[in-house]
Short mmCIF file of C-alpha atoms in Angstrom, two decimals:
data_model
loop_
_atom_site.label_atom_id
_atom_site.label_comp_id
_atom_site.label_asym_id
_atom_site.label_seq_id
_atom_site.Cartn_x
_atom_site.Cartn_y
_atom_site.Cartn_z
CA UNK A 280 6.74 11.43 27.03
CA UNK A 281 4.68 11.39 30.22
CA UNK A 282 4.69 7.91 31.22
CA UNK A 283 2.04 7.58 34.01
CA UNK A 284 -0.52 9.61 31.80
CA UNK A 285 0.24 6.85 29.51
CA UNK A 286 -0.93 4.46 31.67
CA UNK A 287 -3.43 6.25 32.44
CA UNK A 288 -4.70 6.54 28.95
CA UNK A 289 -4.27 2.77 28.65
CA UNK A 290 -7.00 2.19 31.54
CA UNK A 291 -4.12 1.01 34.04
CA UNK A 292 -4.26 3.37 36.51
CA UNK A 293 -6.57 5.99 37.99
CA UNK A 294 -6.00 10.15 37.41
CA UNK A 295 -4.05 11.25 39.73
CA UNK A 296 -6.25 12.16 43.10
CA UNK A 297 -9.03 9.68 42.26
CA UNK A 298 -9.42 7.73 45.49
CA UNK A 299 -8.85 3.86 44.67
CA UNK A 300 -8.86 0.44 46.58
CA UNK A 301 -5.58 -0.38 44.67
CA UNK A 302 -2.53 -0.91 47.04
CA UNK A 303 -0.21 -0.15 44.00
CA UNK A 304 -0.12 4.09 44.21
CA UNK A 305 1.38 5.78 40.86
CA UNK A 306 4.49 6.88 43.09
CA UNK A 307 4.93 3.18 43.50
CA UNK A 308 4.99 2.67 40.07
CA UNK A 309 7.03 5.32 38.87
CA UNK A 310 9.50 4.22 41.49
CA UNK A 311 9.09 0.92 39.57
CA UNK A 312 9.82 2.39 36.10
CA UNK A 313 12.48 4.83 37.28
CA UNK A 314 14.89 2.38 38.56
CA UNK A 315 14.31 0.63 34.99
CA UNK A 316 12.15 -2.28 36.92
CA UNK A 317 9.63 -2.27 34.12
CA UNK A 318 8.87 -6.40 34.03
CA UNK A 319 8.20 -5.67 37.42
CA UNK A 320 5.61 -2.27 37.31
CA UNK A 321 4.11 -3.65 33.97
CA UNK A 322 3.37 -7.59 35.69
CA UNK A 323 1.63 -5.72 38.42
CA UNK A 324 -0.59 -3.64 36.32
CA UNK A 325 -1.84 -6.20 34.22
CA UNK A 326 -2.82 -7.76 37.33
CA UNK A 327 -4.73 -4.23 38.33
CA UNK A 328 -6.42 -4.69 34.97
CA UNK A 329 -7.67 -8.22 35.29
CA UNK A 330 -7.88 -10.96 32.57
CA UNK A 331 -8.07 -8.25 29.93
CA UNK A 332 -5.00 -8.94 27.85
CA UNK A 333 -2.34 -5.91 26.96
CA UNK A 334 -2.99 -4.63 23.24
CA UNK A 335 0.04 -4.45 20.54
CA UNK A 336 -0.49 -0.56 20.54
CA UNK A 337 -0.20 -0.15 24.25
CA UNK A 338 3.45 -2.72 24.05
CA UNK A 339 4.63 -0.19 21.30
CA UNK A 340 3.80 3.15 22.94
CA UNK A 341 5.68 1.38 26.36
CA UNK A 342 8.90 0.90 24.36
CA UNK A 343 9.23 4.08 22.70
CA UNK A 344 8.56 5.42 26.62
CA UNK A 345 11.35 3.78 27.66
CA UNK A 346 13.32 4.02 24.52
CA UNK A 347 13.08 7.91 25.43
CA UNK A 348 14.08 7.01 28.89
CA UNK A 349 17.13 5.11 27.58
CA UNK A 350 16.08 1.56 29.69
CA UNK A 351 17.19 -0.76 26.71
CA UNK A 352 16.27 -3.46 28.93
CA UNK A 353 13.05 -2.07 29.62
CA UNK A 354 12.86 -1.29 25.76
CA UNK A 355 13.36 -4.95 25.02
CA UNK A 356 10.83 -6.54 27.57
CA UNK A 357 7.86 -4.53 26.17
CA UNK A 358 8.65 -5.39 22.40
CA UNK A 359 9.38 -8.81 23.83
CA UNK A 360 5.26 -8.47 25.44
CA UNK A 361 4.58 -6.88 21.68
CA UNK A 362 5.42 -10.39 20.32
CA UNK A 363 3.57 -11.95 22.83
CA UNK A 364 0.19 -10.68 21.56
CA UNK A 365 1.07 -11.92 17.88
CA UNK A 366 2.35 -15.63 19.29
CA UNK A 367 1.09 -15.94 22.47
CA UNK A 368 2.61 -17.03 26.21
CA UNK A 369 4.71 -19.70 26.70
CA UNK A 370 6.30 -19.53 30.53
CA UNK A 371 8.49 -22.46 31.77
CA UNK A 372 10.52 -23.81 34.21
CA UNK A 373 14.06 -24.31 32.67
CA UNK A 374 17.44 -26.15 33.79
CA UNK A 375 20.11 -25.87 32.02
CA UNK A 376 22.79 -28.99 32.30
CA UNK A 377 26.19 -28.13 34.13
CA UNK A 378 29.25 -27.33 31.07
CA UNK A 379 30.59 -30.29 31.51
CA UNK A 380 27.60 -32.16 29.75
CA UNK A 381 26.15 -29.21 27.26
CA UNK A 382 29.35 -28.05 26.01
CA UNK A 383 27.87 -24.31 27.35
CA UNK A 384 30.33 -22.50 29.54
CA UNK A 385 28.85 -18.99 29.33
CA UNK A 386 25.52 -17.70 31.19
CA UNK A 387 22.45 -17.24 28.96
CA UNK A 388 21.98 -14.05 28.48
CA UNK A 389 18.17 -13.27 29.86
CA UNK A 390 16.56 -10.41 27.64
CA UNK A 391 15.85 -12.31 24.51
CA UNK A 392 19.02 -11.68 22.86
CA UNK A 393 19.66 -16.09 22.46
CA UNK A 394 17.51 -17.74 19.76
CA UNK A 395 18.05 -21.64 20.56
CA UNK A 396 16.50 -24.92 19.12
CA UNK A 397 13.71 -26.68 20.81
CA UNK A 398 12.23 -29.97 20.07
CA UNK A 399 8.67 -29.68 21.00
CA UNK A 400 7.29 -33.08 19.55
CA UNK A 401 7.67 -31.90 15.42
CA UNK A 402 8.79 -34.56 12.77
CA UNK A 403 10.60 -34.07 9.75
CA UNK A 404 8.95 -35.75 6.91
CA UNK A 405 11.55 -39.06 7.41
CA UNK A 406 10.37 -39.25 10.92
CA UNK A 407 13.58 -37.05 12.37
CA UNK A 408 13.34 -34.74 14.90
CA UNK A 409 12.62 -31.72 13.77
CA UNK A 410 13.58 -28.79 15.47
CA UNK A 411 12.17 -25.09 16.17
CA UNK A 412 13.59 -21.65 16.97
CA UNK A 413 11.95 -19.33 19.77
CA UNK A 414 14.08 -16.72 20.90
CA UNK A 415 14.53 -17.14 25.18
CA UNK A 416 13.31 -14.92 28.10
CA UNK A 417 14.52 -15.23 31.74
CA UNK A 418 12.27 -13.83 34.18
CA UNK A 419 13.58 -11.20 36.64
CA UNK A 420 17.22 -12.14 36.14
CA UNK A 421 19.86 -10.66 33.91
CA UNK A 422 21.33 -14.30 32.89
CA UNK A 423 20.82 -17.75 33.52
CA UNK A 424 24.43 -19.57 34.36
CA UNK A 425 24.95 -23.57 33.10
CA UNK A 426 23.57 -25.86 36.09
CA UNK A 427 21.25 -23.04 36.74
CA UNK A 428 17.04 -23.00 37.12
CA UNK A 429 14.82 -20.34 36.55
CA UNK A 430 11.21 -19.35 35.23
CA UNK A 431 11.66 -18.35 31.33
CA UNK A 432 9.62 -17.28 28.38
CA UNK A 433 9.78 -18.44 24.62
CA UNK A 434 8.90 -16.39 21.99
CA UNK A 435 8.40 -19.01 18.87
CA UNK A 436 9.56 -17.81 14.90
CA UNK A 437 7.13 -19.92 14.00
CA UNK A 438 3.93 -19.76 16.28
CA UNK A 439 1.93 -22.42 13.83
CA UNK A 440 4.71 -25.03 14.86
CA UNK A 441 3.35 -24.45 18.66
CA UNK A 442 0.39 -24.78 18.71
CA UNK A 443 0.18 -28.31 20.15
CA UNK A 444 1.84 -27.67 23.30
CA UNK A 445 0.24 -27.59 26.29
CA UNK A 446 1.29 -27.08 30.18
CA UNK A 447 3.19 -30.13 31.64
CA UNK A 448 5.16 -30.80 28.20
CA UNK A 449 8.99 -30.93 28.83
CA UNK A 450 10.81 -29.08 25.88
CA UNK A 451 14.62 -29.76 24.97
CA UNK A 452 16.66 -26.74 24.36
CA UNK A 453 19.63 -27.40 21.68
CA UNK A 454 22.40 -25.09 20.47
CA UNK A 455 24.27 -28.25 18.90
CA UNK A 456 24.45 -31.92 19.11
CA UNK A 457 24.00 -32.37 23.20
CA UNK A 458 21.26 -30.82 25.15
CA UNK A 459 21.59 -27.81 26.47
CA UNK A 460 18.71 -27.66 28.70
CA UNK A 461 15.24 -28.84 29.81
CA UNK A 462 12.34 -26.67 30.32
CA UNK A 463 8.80 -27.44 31.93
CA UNK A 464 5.65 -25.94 30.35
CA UNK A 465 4.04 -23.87 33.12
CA UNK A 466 1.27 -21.76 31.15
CA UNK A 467 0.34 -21.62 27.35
CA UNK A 468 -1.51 -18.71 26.10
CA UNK A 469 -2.98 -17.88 22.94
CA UNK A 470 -2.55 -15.01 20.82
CA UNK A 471 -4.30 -11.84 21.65
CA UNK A 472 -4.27 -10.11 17.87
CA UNK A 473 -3.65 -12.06 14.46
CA UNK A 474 -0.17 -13.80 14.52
CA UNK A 475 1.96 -12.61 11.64
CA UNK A 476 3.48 -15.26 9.54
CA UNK A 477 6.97 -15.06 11.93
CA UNK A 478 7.44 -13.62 14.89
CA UNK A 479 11.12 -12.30 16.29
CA UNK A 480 11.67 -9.51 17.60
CA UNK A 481 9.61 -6.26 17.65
CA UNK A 482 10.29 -3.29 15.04
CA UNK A 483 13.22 -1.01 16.13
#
């Protein structure tokens, strides 16, 4: 698969030759997607494009690219962005507490593999916390150690149970009784096509 005519078809970049203001040249980009940098190449073409949001059809054509390509991470981040457009974006700031305190010794892995608890603000009908699954993201790192910050994404099961939150909201991340972590809302975005009734990972 040719993945720059791709793009191309997708509106992202110019034909080859065609003269363009753009600092970002399609050698940069396949530079980008060659060295399996794809969060990278993809983040700055959606700026090229604007506030248009990304389609579902051009997230699945981009992971069986680089499913061809054999860049499982790459693979990952664009079904990841596929389950985006059915949920929408939630980016945060999270910390996780040292081991000591959450009971966590090992990193967190960072391409969407972990599926912890969050309290976002829900209540069980008795007036109990009630907690919800979204499978975690960390930006531009491979893993996220205990005592460690970074900028994440959450991809919720259940987008409905979301749908409240709202940038400044501080989220508690839970794999058992102590808190694991605490993430900062940083940007909310809705849904660019129809949810589906839960959202996990993208088809295989």
């Amino acid at each position: 698969m040719d993945v720059l005519a791709l793009l191309q078809a997708a509106s992202l970049l110019p034909p080859h030759g065609t003269p363009t203001d753009n600092t970002l040249t399609a050698d940069d980009l396949w530079d980008y997607l060659a060295h399996d940098q794809w969060e990278t190449a993809l983040t700055l073409l959606e700026e090229l494009r604007g506030a248009d949001p990304l389609p579902t059809g051009f997230w699945k054509s981009m992971a069986e690219a680089a499913e061809e390509l054999r860049l499982e991470r790459s693979r990952a981040w664009c079904w990841w962005r596929w389950g985006e457009t059915r949920s929408g974006v939630l980016r945060a700031e999270l910390t996780l507490r040292p081991a000591a305190e959450s009971g966590r010794r090992l990193p967190v892995p960072g391409a969407g593999v972990l599926r912890p608890l969050w309290d976002v603000g829900n209540r069980a009908p008795d007036g109990g916390i009630s907690l919800n699954i979204a499978s975690l993201w960390v930006e531009n790192a491979l893993e996220l150690p205990p005592g460690g910050t970074a900028l994440v994404r959450l991809l919720p099961l259940t987008p409905s149970q979301w749908r409240h939150v709202a940038p400044g909201d501080v989220l508690t991340m839970h794999e058992s009784a102590p808190v694991v972590g605490t993430a900062t809302l940083l940007e909310v975005g809705p849904p660019v096509e129809p949810p589906l009734p839960a959202v996990g990972e993208g088809p295989r």
